[in-house]
Coordinates of C-alpha atoms in Angstrom, one line a residue:
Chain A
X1 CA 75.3 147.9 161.2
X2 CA 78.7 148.9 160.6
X3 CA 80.8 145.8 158.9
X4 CA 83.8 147.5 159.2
X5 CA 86.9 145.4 157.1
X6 CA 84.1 142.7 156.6
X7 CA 87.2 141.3 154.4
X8 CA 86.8 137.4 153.1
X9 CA 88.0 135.6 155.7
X10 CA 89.8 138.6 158.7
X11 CA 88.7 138.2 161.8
X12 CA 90.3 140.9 164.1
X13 CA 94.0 140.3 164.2
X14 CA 94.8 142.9 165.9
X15 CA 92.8 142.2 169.3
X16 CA 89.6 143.4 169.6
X17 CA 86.6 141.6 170.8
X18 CA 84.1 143.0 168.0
X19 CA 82.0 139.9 166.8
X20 CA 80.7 141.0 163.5
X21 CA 78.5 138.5 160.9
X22 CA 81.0 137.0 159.5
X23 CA 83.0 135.8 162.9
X24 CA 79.7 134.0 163.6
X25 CA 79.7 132.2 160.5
X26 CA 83.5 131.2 161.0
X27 CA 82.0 130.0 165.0
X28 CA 79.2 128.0 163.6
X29 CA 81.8 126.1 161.4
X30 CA 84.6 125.4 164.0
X31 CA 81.8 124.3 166.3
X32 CA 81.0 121.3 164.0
X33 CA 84.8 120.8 163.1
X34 CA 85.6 118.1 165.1
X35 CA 82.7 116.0 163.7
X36 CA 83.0 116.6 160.4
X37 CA 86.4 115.0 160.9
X38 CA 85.2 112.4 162.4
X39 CA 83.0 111.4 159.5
X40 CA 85.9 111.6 157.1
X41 CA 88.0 109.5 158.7
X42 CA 84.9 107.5 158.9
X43 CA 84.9 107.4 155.2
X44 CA 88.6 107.2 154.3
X45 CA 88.5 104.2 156.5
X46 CA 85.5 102.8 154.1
X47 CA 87.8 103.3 151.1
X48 CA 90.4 101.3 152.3
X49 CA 88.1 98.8 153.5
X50 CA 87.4 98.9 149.5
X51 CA 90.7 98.4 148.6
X52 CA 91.0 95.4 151.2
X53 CA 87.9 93.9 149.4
X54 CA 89.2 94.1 146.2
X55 CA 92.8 93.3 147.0
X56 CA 91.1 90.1 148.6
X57 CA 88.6 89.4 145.1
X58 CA 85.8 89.8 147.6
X59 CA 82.7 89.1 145.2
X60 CA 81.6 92.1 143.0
X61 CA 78.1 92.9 144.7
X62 CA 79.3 93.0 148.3
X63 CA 81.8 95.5 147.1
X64 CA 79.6 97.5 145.1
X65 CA 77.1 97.5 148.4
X66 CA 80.4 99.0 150.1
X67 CA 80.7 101.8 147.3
X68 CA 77.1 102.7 147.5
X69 CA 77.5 102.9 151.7
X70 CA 80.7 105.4 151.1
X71 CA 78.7 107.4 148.8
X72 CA 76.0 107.7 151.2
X73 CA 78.1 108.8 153.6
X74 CA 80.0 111.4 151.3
X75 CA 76.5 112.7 150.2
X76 CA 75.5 112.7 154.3
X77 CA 78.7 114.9 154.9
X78 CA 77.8 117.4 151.9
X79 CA 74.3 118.1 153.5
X80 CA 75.4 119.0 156.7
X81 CA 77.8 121.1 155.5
X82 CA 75.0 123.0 152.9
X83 CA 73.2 123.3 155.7
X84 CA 75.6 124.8 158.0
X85 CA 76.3 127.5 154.9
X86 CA 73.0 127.9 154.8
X87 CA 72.5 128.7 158.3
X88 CA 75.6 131.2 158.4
X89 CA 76.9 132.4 154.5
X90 CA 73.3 132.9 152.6
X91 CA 71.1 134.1 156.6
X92 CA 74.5 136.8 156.5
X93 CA 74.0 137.9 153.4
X94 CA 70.7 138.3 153.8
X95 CA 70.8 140.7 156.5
X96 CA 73.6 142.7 154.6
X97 CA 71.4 143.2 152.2
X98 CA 72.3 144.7 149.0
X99 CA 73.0 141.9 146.2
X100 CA 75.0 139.6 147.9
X101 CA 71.9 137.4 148.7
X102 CA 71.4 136.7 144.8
X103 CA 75.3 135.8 144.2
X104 CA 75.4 133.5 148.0
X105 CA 72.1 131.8 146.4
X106 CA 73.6 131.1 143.1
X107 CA 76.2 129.9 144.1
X108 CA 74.6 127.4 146.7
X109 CA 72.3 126.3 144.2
X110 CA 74.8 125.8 141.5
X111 CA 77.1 123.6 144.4
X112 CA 73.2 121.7 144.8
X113 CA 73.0 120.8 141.3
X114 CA 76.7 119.9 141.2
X115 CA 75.8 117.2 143.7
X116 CA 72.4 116.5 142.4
X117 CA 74.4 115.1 139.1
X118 CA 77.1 113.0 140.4
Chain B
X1 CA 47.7 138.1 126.4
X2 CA 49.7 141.6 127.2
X3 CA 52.4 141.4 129.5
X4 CA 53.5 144.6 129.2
X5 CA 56.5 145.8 130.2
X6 CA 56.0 143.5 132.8
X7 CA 60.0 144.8 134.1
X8 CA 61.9 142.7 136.5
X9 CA 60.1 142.9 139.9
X10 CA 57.5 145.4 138.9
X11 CA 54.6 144.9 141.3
X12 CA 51.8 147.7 142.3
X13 CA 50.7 148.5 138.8
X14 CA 48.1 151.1 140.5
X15 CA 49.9 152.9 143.2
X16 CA 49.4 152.9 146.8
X17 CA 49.5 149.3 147.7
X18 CA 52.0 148.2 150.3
X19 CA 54.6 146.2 149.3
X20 CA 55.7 143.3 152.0
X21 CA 58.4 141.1 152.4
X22 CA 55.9 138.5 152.2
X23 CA 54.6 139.9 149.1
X24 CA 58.0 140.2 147.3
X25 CA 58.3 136.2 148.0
X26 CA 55.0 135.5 146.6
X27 CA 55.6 138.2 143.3
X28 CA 59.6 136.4 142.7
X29 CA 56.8 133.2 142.9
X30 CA 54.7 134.8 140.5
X31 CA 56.9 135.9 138.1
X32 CA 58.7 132.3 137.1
X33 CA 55.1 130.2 137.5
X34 CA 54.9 130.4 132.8
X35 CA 57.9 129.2 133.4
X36 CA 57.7 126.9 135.0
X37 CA 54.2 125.4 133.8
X38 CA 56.4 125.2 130.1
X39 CA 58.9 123.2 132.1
X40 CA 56.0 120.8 133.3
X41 CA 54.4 121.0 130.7
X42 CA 57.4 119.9 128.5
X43 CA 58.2 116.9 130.8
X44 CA 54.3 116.0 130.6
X45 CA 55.4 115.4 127.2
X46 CA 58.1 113.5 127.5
X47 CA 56.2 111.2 129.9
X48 CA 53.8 110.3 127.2
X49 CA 56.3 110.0 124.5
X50 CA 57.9 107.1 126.8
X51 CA 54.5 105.5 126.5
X52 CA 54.3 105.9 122.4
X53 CA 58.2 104.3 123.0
X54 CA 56.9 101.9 125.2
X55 CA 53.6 100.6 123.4
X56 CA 55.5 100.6 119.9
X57 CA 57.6 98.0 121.1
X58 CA 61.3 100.7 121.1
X59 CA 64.4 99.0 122.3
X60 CA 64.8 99.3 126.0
X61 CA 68.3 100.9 125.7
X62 CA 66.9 104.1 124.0
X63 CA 63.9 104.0 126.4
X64 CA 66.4 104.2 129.1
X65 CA 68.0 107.3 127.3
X66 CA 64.4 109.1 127.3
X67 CA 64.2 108.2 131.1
X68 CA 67.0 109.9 131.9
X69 CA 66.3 113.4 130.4
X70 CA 63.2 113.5 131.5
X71 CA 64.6 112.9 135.0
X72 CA 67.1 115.5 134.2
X73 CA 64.2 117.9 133.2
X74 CA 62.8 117.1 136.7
X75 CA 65.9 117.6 138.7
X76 CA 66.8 120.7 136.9
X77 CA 62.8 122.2 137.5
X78 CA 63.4 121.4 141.1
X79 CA 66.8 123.2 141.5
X80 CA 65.0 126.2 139.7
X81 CA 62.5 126.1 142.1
X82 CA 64.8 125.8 145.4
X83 CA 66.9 129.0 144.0
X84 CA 63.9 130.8 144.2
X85 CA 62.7 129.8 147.6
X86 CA 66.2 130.2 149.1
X87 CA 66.1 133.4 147.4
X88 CA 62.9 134.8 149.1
X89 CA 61.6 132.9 152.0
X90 CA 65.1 131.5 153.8
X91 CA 66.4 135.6 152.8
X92 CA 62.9 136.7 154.3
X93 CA 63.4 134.3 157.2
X94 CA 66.9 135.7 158.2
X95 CA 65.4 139.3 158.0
X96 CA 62.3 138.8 160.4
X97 CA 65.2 137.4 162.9
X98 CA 64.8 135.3 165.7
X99 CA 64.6 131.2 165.1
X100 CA 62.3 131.0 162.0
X101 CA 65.8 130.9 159.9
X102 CA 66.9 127.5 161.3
X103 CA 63.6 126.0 161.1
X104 CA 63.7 127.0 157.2
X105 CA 66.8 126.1 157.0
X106 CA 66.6 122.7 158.5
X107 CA 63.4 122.4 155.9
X108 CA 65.4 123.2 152.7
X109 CA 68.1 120.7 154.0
X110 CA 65.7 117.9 154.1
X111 CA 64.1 118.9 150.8
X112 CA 67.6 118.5 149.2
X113 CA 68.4 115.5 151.0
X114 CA 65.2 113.8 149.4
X115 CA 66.1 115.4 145.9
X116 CA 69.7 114.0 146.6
X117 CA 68.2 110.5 147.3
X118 CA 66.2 109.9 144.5
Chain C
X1 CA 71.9 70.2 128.0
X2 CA 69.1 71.0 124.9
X3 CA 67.3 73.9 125.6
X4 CA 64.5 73.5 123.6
X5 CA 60.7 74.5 124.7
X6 CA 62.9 76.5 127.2
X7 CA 60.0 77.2 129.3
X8 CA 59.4 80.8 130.5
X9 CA 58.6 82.7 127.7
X10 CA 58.4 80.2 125.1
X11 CA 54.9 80.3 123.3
X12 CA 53.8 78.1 120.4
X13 CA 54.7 74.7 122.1
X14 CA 52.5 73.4 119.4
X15 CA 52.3 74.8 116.2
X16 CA 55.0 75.5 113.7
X17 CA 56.5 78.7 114.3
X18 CA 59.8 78.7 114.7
X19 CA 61.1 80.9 118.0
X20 CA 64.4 82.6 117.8
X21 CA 66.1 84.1 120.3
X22 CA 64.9 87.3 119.4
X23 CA 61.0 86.6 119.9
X24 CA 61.8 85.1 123.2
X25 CA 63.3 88.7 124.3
X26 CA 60.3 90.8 123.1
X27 CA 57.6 88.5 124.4
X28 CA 59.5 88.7 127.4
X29 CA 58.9 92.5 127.6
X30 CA 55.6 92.2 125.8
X31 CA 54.5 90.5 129.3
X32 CA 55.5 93.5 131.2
X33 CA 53.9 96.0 129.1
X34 CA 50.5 96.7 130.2
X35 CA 52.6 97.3 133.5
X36 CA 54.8 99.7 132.3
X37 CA 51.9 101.9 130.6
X38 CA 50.4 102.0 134.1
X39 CA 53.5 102.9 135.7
X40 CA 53.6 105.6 133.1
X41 CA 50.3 106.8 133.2
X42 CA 50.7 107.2 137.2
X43 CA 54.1 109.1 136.0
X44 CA 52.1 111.5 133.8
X45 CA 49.8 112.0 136.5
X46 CA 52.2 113.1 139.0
X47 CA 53.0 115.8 136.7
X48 CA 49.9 117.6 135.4
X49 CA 49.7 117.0 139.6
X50 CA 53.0 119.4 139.8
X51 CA 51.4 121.8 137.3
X52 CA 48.3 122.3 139.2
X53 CA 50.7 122.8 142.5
X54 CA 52.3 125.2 140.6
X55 CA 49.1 126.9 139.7
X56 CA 47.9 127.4 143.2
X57 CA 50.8 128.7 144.6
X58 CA 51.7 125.6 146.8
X59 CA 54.6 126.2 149.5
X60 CA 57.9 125.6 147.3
X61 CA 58.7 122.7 149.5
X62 CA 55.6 120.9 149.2
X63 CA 56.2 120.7 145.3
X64 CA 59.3 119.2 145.6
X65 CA 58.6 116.7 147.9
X66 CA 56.2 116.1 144.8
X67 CA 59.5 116.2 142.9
X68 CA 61.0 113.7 144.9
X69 CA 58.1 111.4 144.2
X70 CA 58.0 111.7 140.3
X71 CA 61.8 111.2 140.3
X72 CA 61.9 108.2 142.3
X73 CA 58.6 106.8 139.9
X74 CA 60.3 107.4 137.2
X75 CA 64.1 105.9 138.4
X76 CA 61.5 102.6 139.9
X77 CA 60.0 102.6 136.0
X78 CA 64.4 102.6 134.4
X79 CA 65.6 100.0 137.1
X80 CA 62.4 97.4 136.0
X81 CA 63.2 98.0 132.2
X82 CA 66.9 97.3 132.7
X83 CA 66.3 94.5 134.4
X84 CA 64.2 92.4 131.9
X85 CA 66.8 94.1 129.0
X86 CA 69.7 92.5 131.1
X87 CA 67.6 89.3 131.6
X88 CA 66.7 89.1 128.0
X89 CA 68.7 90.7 125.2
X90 CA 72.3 90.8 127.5
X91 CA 71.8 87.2 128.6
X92 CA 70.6 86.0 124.6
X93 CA 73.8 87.6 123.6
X94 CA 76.0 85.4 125.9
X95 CA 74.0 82.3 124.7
X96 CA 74.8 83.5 120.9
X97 CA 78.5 83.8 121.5
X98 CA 81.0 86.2 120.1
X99 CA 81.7 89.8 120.5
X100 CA 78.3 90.5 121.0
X101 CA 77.8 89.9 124.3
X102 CA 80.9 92.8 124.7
X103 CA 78.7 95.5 122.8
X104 CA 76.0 94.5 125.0
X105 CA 76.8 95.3 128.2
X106 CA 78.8 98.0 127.2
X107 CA 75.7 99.4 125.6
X108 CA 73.6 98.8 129.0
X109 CA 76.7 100.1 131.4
X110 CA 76.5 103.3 129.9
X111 CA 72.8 103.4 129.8
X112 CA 73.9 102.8 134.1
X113 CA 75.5 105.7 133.9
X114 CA 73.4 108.0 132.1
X115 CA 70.9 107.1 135.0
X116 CA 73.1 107.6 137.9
X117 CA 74.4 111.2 136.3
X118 CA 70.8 112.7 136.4
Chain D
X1 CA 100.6 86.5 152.6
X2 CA 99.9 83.2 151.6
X3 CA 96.2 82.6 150.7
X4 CA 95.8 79.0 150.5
X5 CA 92.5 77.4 151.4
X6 CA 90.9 80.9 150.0
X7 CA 87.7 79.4 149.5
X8 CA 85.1 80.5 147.5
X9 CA 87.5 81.4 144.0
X10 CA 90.8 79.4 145.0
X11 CA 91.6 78.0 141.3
X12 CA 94.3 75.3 140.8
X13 CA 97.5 76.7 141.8
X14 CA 99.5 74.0 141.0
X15 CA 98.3 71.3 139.1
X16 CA 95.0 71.3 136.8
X17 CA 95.0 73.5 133.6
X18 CA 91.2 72.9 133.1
X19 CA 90.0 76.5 132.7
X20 CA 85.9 76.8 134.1
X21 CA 83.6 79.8 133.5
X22 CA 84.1 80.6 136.6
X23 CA 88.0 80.9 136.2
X24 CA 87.6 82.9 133.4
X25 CA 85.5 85.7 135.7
X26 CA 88.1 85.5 138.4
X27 CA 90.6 86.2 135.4
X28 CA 89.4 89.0 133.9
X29 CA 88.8 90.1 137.2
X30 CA 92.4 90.0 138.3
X31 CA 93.5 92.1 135.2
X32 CA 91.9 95.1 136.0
X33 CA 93.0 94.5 139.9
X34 CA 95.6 97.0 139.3
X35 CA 93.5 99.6 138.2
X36 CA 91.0 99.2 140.4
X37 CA 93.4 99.5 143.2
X38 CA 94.8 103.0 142.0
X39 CA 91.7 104.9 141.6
X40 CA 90.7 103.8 145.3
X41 CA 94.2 105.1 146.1
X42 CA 93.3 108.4 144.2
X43 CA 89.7 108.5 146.2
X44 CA 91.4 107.8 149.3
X45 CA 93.7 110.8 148.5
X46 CA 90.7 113.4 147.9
X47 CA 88.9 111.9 151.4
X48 CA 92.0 113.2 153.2
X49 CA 92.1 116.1 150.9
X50 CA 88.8 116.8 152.1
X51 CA 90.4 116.4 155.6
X52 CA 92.9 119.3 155.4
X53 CA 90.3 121.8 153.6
X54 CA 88.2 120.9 156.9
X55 CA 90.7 121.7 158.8
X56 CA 92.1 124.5 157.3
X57 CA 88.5 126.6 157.2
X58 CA 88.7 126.6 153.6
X59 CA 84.9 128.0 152.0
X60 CA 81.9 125.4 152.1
X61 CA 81.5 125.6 148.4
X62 CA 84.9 124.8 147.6
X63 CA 84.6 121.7 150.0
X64 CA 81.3 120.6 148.2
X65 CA 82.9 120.9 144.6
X66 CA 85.4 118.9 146.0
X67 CA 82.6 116.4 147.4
X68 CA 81.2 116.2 143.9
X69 CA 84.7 114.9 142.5
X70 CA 84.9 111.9 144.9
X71 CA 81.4 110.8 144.6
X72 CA 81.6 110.7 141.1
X73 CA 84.9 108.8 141.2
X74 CA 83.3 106.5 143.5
X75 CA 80.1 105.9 141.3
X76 CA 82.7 105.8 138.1
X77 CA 84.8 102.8 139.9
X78 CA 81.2 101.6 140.4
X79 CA 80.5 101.6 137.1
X80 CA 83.2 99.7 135.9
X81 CA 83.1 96.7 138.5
X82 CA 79.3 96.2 137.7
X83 CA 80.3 96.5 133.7
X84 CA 83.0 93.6 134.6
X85 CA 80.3 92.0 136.6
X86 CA 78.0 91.8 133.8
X87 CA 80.8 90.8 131.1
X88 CA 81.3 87.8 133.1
X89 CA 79.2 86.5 136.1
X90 CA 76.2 87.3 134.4
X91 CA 76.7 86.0 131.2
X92 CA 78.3 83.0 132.8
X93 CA 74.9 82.0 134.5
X94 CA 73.5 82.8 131.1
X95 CA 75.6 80.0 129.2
X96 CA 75.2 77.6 132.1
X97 CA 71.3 77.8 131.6
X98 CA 68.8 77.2 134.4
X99 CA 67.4 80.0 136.5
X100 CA 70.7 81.3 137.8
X101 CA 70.6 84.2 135.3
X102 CA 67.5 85.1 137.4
X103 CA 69.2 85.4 140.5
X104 CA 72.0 87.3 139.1
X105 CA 70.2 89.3 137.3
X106 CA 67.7 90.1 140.7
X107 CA 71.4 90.7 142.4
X108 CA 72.8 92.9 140.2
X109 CA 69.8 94.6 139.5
X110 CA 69.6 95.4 143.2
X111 CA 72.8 96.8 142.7
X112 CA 72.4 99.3 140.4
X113 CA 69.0 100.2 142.4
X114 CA 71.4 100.8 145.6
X115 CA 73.7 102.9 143.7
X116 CA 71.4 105.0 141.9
X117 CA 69.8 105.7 145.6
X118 CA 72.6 107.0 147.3

């Protein structure tokens, strides 16, 4: 159970192989890199398309449809990435014990209710 | 009426009782549910005042206004309420191990998803 | 183009009474109102139903799923009300001419907003 | 970029200086055209923002606040086309009587119930 130089964000630069907790996390995150990409270029393709509409005085309601699509797909994005920290930042902290679980849940809840209001 | 010195997370008022991991979820429950009835009991309230607003004929702008903390009041119970349970049972979930974290996971996700939605 | 015995709303085809603007607005809302106690009532119910969930310990998720519900009820309930209050009172302001019809729908955009922020 | 034969809201270019209520929604329209265009420039910036903190492994909390930012300049650029929108499609329909303020304000209405779902 030894998290030796747990550190923020160090995985072993010097060479070893050790996985600890915290490597997984970074894993489960590069894993899912690619498409989160993906669905932001999605979306910063939908904001130009926005500023194409507008440029072009498409009628107000179409481009209001077009913002709330974006914002569903903004929203989309932010869920999958809660649940990803889920998975890996508030489980690890969990099994660390101690009261890092209370802080990792604060803070995820506070990011929720950030979200919540917008 | 006597809560005495009912401390932080003071459960086995007697003695020998085991304490669980199970137990400790259900006991965090426990502690908040006054709480939480005031909350509910307070946006009861509310409800019924925007039926005095709506039967005595108040403009529909301040109506609106009304509508909105009361959904506040309800967004802000359930955030309470998914801090706790990310607290105890996805924490409890990464400590038994083994795949019941991602199922709770994935559940909390979707909760939020339909608390985002609404 | 004269609008009198405008149809809809407009009572009194008969008798003396003079109808103003402002009576066609809050018999237009007066038609709606038994439906928006109901609404209401269903509303208030939904909460003493959260209560009792709280009461008996229902899984965390369950409730707010129930949450959800209320939420959406009560966003439903704000989204009929605006309507007749743009159909009414912002439309009689544009018929009336002047600045009015400015105050107006800068009174209902930020009643928008108040509603998309919860 | 010559837009002859537009269509739909192609006023007089040359000729005719009759001014229709339907001009004057395509005017005040064009006014804020401007400003519309550089907050979808600024949103567009924080969607590639998002991009790079993707890429560079910054924390998923960080990422989320960042979220928050764009949807809430997305529902705040929202906000102001449907305020516009109201100003003067809708209260144009008003002053041309019939049951066009119906449909517009069904359509707009519809509107605000898509953003306030997303």
């Amino acid at each position: 159970m030894t998290t030796t130089e747990a550190g923020a964000a160090a995985p072993s630069e010097d060479g070893g192989t050790v996985v600890t907790d915290h490597d997984r996390g970074i894993h489960g995150y590069h894993k899912q890199k690619d498409e989160h990409l993906k669905r932001l270029r999605r979306i910063e393709g939908q904001i130009r398309g926005l500023q194409r509409m507008v440029d072009e005085d498409v009628y107000c309601i179409d481009i209001l449809t077009q913002v709330s699509a974006s914002t569903k797909a903004l929203q989309s994005f932010a869920l999958q990435l809660l649940e990803e920290h889920l998975r890996h930042c508030v489980a690890d902290a969990a099994l660390k014990g101690g009261t890092e679980i209370d802080a990792k849940v604060e803070e995820a809840t506070k990011a929720i209710g950030r979200l919540l209001r917008t």
